[in-house]
CSV table of C-alpha atoms in Angstrom, one decimal:
chain,number,residue,atom,x,y,z
A,6,ASP,CA,-130.0,10.1,-155.5
A,7,TRP,CA,-132.6,8.1,-157.3
A,8,SER,CA,-133.5,11.1,-159.5
A,9,THR,CA,-130.3,10.4,-161.4
A,10,PHE,CA,-131.7,6.8,-162.4
A,11,SER,CA,-132.0,6.3,-166.1
A,12,ASN,CA,-133.1,3.1,-168.0
A,13,THR,CA,-132.1,4.4,-171.2
A,14,VAL,CA,-129.1,6.3,-170.9
A,15,THR,CA,-126.1,3.9,-169.8
A,16,THR,CA,-124.0,6.4,-168.5
A,17,ALA,CA,-126.5,7.8,-166.1
A,18,PRO,CA,-125.4,8.0,-162.5
A,19,ILE,CA,-127.5,5.1,-161.6
A,20,TYR,CA,-128.1,3.0,-164.6
A,21,GLY,CA,-130.8,0.1,-164.6
A,22,ALA,CA,-131.2,-1.8,-167.7
A,23,SER,CA,-135.0,-3.5,-167.9
A,24,VAL,CA,-135.5,-1.6,-164.6
A,25,ASN,CA,-138.6,0.8,-163.9
A,26,PRO,CA,-137.5,3.7,-162.2
A,27,THR,CA,-139.9,3.6,-159.1
A,28,VAL,CA,-138.0,2.6,-156.0
A,29,TYR,CA,-139.7,1.3,-153.3
A,30,ILE,CA,-139.0,1.8,-149.4
A,31,LEU,CA,-140.6,0.0,-146.4
A,32,ASP,CA,-142.0,2.5,-143.7
A,33,PRO,CA,-141.5,0.4,-140.5
A,34,ILE,CA,-144.2,2.3,-138.8
A,35,THR,CA,-147.1,1.7,-141.2
A,36,GLY,CA,-146.3,-1.3,-142.7
A,37,SER,CA,-146.7,0.2,-146.2
A,38,TYR,CA,-144.3,0.6,-149.1
A,39,ASP,CA,-143.4,4.3,-149.8
A,40,THR,CA,-142.5,4.9,-153.6
A,41,TYR,CA,-140.5,7.6,-155.7
A,42,ASN,CA,-140.6,7.7,-159.3
A,43,ALA,CA,-137.3,9.1,-161.0
A,44,VAL,CA,-139.3,10.2,-164.1
A,45,THR,CA,-142.4,11.8,-162.8
A,46,GLY,CA,-140.6,12.9,-159.7
A,47,ILE,CA,-143.9,11.7,-157.6
A,48,ALA,CA,-143.5,10.1,-154.0
A,49,THR,CA,-145.9,8.6,-151.9
A,50,GLY,CA,-145.8,8.4,-148.2
A,51,GLU,CA,-142.4,9.7,-146.6
A,52,ALA,CA,-140.3,8.5,-149.5
A,53,THR,CA,-138.0,11.1,-151.2
A,54,ASN,CA,-135.3,10.7,-154.0
A,55,VAL,CA,-132.8,10.1,-151.8
A,56,ILE,CA,-132.0,6.7,-150.3
A,57,PRO,CA,-130.3,6.8,-147.0
A,58,SER,CA,-127.2,5.3,-146.3
A,59,GLY,CA,-128.0,1.5,-144.9
A,60,GLN,CA,-131.6,1.7,-146.1
A,61,GLY,CA,-132.9,-1.5,-147.9
A,62,PHE,CA,-135.0,-0.6,-151.2
A,63,PHE,CA,-136.6,-2.7,-153.9
A,64,VAL,CA,-136.5,-2.0,-157.6
A,65,GLN,CA,-139.0,-3.7,-160.2
A,66,SER,CA,-137.4,-5.7,-163.1
A,67,ASN,CA,-139.5,-5.3,-166.4
A,68,GLY,CA,-137.0,-8.1,-168.3
A,69,HIS,CA,-135.0,-11.3,-168.0
A,70,SER,CA,-131.7,-9.4,-168.2
A,71,SER,CA,-132.0,-6.7,-165.6
A,72,THR,CA,-128.7,-5.2,-164.4
A,73,LEU,CA,-128.7,-2.2,-161.8
A,74,THR,CA,-125.7,-0.1,-161.6
A,75,PHE,CA,-124.6,2.7,-159.6
A,76,ASN,CA,-121.6,5.1,-160.0
A,77,GLU,CA,-119.8,7.3,-157.1
A,78,THR,CA,-121.6,10.3,-158.9
A,79,ALA,CA,-125.1,9.2,-157.7
A,80,LYS,CA,-124.1,10.1,-154.0
A,81,VAL,CA,-125.5,13.0,-152.4
A,82,SER,CA,-123.2,15.3,-150.3
A,83,THR,CA,-125.2,14.9,-147.0
A,84,GLN,CA,-126.5,12.2,-144.9
A,85,VAL,CA,-130.3,11.6,-144.5
A,86,THR,CA,-132.0,12.4,-140.8
A,87,GLY,CA,-135.2,12.9,-139.5
A,88,SER,CA,-138.8,11.8,-140.9
A,89,ASN,CA,-137.5,10.7,-144.4
A,90,LEU,CA,-135.2,8.3,-142.8
A,91,LEU,CA,-137.3,5.4,-142.9
A,92,MET,CA,-135.0,2.8,-141.0
A,93,ALA,CA,-136.2,3.5,-137.2
A,94,ALA,CA,-139.5,5.0,-135.9
A,95,ARG,CA,-140.0,8.8,-136.2
A,96,PRO,CA,-142.9,11.4,-136.2
A,97,ARG,CA,-144.9,11.7,-139.3
A,98,ALA,CA,-143.9,15.0,-141.3
A,99,ALA,CA,-145.1,16.7,-144.8
A,100,ILE,CA,-142.5,16.5,-147.2
A,101,SER,CA,-142.0,18.8,-150.0
A,102,GLN,CA,-141.4,17.3,-153.6
A,103,ASN,CA,-141.2,18.2,-157.5
A,104,ALA,CA,-144.1,16.6,-159.5
A,105,TYR,CA,-145.9,16.3,-162.6
A,106,SER,CA,-148.2,19.5,-162.6
A,107,SER,CA,-151.4,17.7,-162.6
A,108,PHE,CA,-152.4,15.4,-160.2
A,109,MET,CA,-154.4,14.7,-156.6
A,110,ARG,CA,-153.7,12.4,-153.6
A,111,LEU,CA,-156.1,10.3,-151.8
A,112,ASN,CA,-155.1,8.9,-148.2
A,113,MET,CA,-156.4,6.0,-146.4
A,114,VAL,CA,-156.2,6.6,-142.3
A,115,THR,CA,-156.7,4.4,-140.0
A,116,ASN,CA,-155.1,6.9,-137.2
A,117,SER,CA,-152.4,9.3,-136.9
A,118,ILE,CA,-149.9,6.5,-137.7
A,119,TYR,CA,-151.4,4.1,-139.5
A,120,GLN,CA,-152.0,5.6,-143.1
A,121,ASN,CA,-150.9,5.5,-146.2
A,122,ASP,CA,-151.7,7.3,-149.7
A,123,ILE,CA,-152.1,7.1,-153.4
A,124,VAL,CA,-151.3,9.6,-156.3
A,125,ILE,CA,-153.7,9.9,-159.5
A,126,GLY,CA,-152.1,12.2,-161.9
A,127,PHE,CA,-153.1,13.4,-165.1
A,128,ASN,CA,-151.0,13.5,-168.5
A,129,ALA,CA,-152.1,14.1,-172.1
A,130,ALA,CA,-149.5,11.1,-173.3
A,131,SER,CA,-150.5,8.8,-170.4
A,132,THR,CA,-153.1,5.7,-170.9
A,133,THR,CA,-155.3,4.3,-168.4
A,134,ASN,CA,-153.3,0.4,-168.5
A,135,PHE,CA,-149.9,0.5,-166.4
A,136,ASN,CA,-146.8,1.7,-167.6
A,137,GLY,CA,-144.1,0.8,-165.3
A,138,ASN,CA,-141.9,3.8,-166.7
A,139,GLU,CA,-144.2,6.5,-165.1
A,140,ASP,CA,-146.5,4.2,-162.7
A,141,SER,CA,-145.5,2.8,-159.3
A,142,GLU,CA,-146.9,-0.7,-159.0
A,143,PHE,CA,-148.9,-1.4,-155.2
A,144,LEU,CA,-146.5,-3.7,-153.4
A,145,ASN,CA,-148.3,-5.1,-150.4
A,146,GLY,CA,-146.8,-4.1,-147.1
A,147,MET,CA,-145.6,-6.2,-144.0
A,148,SER,CA,-148.6,-6.3,-141.4
A,149,ALA,CA,-150.1,-3.2,-142.7
A,150,PRO,CA,-153.2,-2.6,-141.0
A,151,GLN,CA,-154.8,-1.1,-144.2
A,152,SER,CA,-154.2,-0.5,-147.7
A,153,ILE,CA,-155.1,1.6,-150.7
A,154,ALA,CA,-154.4,1.5,-154.8
A,155,ALA,CA,-155.6,2.5,-157.7
A,156,ILE,CA,-156.1,-0.2,-160.5
A,157,SER,CA,-155.1,0.4,-163.9
A,158,ALA,CA,-157.2,-0.7,-166.8
A,159,ASP,CA,-155.8,-3.7,-167.4
A,160,SER,CA,-156.0,-4.7,-163.7
A,161,VAL,CA,-152.6,-3.7,-162.1
A,162,LYS,CA,-152.9,-2.3,-158.8
A,163,THR,CA,-150.7,0.8,-158.6
A,164,ALA,CA,-149.5,3.4,-155.6
A,165,VAL,CA,-149.5,6.0,-158.0
A,166,LYS,CA,-151.3,6.0,-162.0
A,167,TRP,CA,-151.1,8.5,-164.3
A,168,VAL,CA,-153.9,8.8,-166.8
A,169,PRO,CA,-155.2,11.2,-169.6
A,170,PHE,CA,-158.1,13.5,-169.0
A,171,PRO,CA,-161.3,12.3,-170.7
A,172,LYS,CA,-162.6,14.0,-173.7
A,173,ASN,CA,-165.7,15.4,-174.6
A,174,MET,CA,-168.5,13.8,-172.6
A,175,SER,CA,-166.9,10.7,-172.0
A,176,ASN,CA,-166.2,9.5,-168.1
A,177,LEU,CA,-162.4,8.3,-166.8
A,178,VAL,CA,-163.7,5.6,-164.2
A,179,ILE,CA,-160.5,4.5,-162.0
A,180,ARG,CA,-161.2,1.5,-159.4
A,181,LEU,CA,-159.9,1.6,-156.0
A,182,ASN,CA,-159.0,-1.0,-153.9
A,183,VAL,CA,-159.0,-0.8,-150.3
A,184,ASN,CA,-158.2,-3.4,-147.6
A,185,ALA,CA,-158.1,-3.5,-143.8
A,186,SER,CA,-157.2,-6.5,-141.4
A,187,ALA,CA,-159.8,-5.3,-138.8
A,188,SER,CA,-163.4,-4.1,-138.9
A,189,GLY,CA,-163.8,-0.5,-138.0
A,190,LEU,CA,-163.9,3.1,-139.1
A,191,TYR,CA,-161.7,4.4,-141.7
A,192,THR,CA,-161.3,7.7,-143.9
A,193,LEU,CA,-160.3,8.9,-147.2
A,194,GLN,CA,-158.3,11.9,-147.2
A,195,ARG,CA,-158.2,14.2,-150.2
A,196,THR,CA,-154.7,16.2,-149.7
A,197,ASP,CA,-152.7,17.2,-152.7
A,198,PHE,CA,-155.1,18.8,-155.6
A,199,LYS,CA,-152.5,20.2,-157.7
A,200,GLU,CA,-153.6,22.0,-161.0
A,201,ILE,CA,-156.5,20.3,-162.2
A,202,PRO,CA,-158.7,22.5,-164.8
A,203,ALA,CA,-161.8,23.9,-163.4
A,204,LEU,CA,-163.4,22.1,-166.6
A,205,TYR,CA,-163.0,18.6,-164.9
A,206,GLU,CA,-165.3,17.2,-161.7
A,207,ILE,CA,-163.9,14.4,-159.8
A,208,TRP,CA,-166.3,12.4,-157.4
A,209,LEU,CA,-165.5,9.5,-155.2
A,210,MET,CA,-168.1,7.1,-155.7
A,211,ASP,CA,-169.0,4.7,-152.8
A,212,HIS,CA,-171.0,1.7,-154.5
A,213,TYR,CA,-171.5,0.1,-151.0
A,214,LYS,CA,-173.1,2.9,-149.7
A,215,LYS,CA,-174.6,4.2,-152.9
A,216,ASP,CA,-173.2,7.4,-152.0
A,217,SER,CA,-170.9,9.9,-153.6
A,218,LEU,CA,-168.3,12.8,-152.8
A,219,ASP,CA,-167.3,16.1,-154.9
A,220,ILE,CA,-163.5,15.4,-154.3
A,221,ARG,CA,-162.8,19.0,-155.5
A,222,ASN,CA,-164.7,20.5,-153.0
A,223,ASN,CA,-164.7,18.1,-150.0
A,224,THR,CA,-161.7,16.6,-148.5
A,225,SER,CA,-162.6,13.9,-146.0
A,226,TYR,CA,-165.1,10.7,-146.4
A,227,ALA,CA,-165.3,8.6,-143.7
A,228,PHE,CA,-166.5,4.7,-144.0
A,229,ASP,CA,-166.7,1.7,-142.2
A,230,ILE,CA,-164.8,-1.7,-143.1
A,231,ASN,CA,-166.5,-5.1,-141.8
A,232,VAL,CA,-164.3,-7.7,-142.6
A,233,ASP,CA,-167.1,-10.2,-142.7
A,234,ASP,CA,-168.8,-8.2,-145.4
A,235,THR,CA,-166.6,-8.6,-148.6
A,236,ALA,CA,-168.7,-5.7,-150.2
A,237,SER,CA,-167.4,-3.2,-148.0
A,238,TYR,CA,-163.9,-3.6,-148.9
A,239,GLY,CA,-161.6,-5.0,-152.0
A,240,SER,CA,-161.8,-3.5,-155.7
A,241,ASN,CA,-165.8,-3.1,-156.0
A,242,ARG,CA,-166.2,-0.7,-153.3
A,243,PHE,CA,-164.8,2.5,-154.5
A,244,THR,CA,-164.3,4.2,-158.0
A,245,VAL,CA,-163.0,7.8,-158.7
A,246,VAL,CA,-165.0,9.1,-161.7
A,247,VAL,CA,-163.5,12.3,-164.0
A,248,ARG,CA,-165.5,14.2,-166.5
A,249,GLN,CA,-166.3,17.4,-168.3
A,250,ASN,CA,-168.4,19.8,-166.4
């Protein structure tokens, strides 16, 4: 149970000295890494807090003397089955999870099989720079046909990024990185939109097409990627802009 992880409490069921609280699990169907963060409770893809028996995973060191200790009390009493068992092919299914109260989820979709999501969350104590304790750094998948990441202010690609709400009349701008292995039509889907106050407008800006989408009131944006045109993908095409109304 990765939710029992701590990098400060030495007696925790899972104690990681100089280890960030995100666990990464490879989804063999999509080729992307799904994530779960023990501090925020936020997951991406099919990941949950439970790491099934025999399933490989990654964690991220933030120092030169990292250790990771698992105690018997970290175990769960039942074996994981179904869509959250990522060791083999399975149908995709929605999962429930506990989370910080205010966040949205963007899913980049090629088709019903190949898709991966990111979370942008809002927390007054967060910063726009990368914080390994609550943000989940993006890891490149294995031959994944597409990918999406949110870029922190200090240029770290993330699967989950927590930011503060903008104050007064200032805009909060979050760059996205979108990539694909083949030219074609892709879709950005806004799925979760949790407890974001009505005061805030959230826009998806497409600088390549000079277009925009009100994410609060619209859930889908279709776009083309041409792998021969570097302006149609990468880190300069899309931004998410948050501002007070």
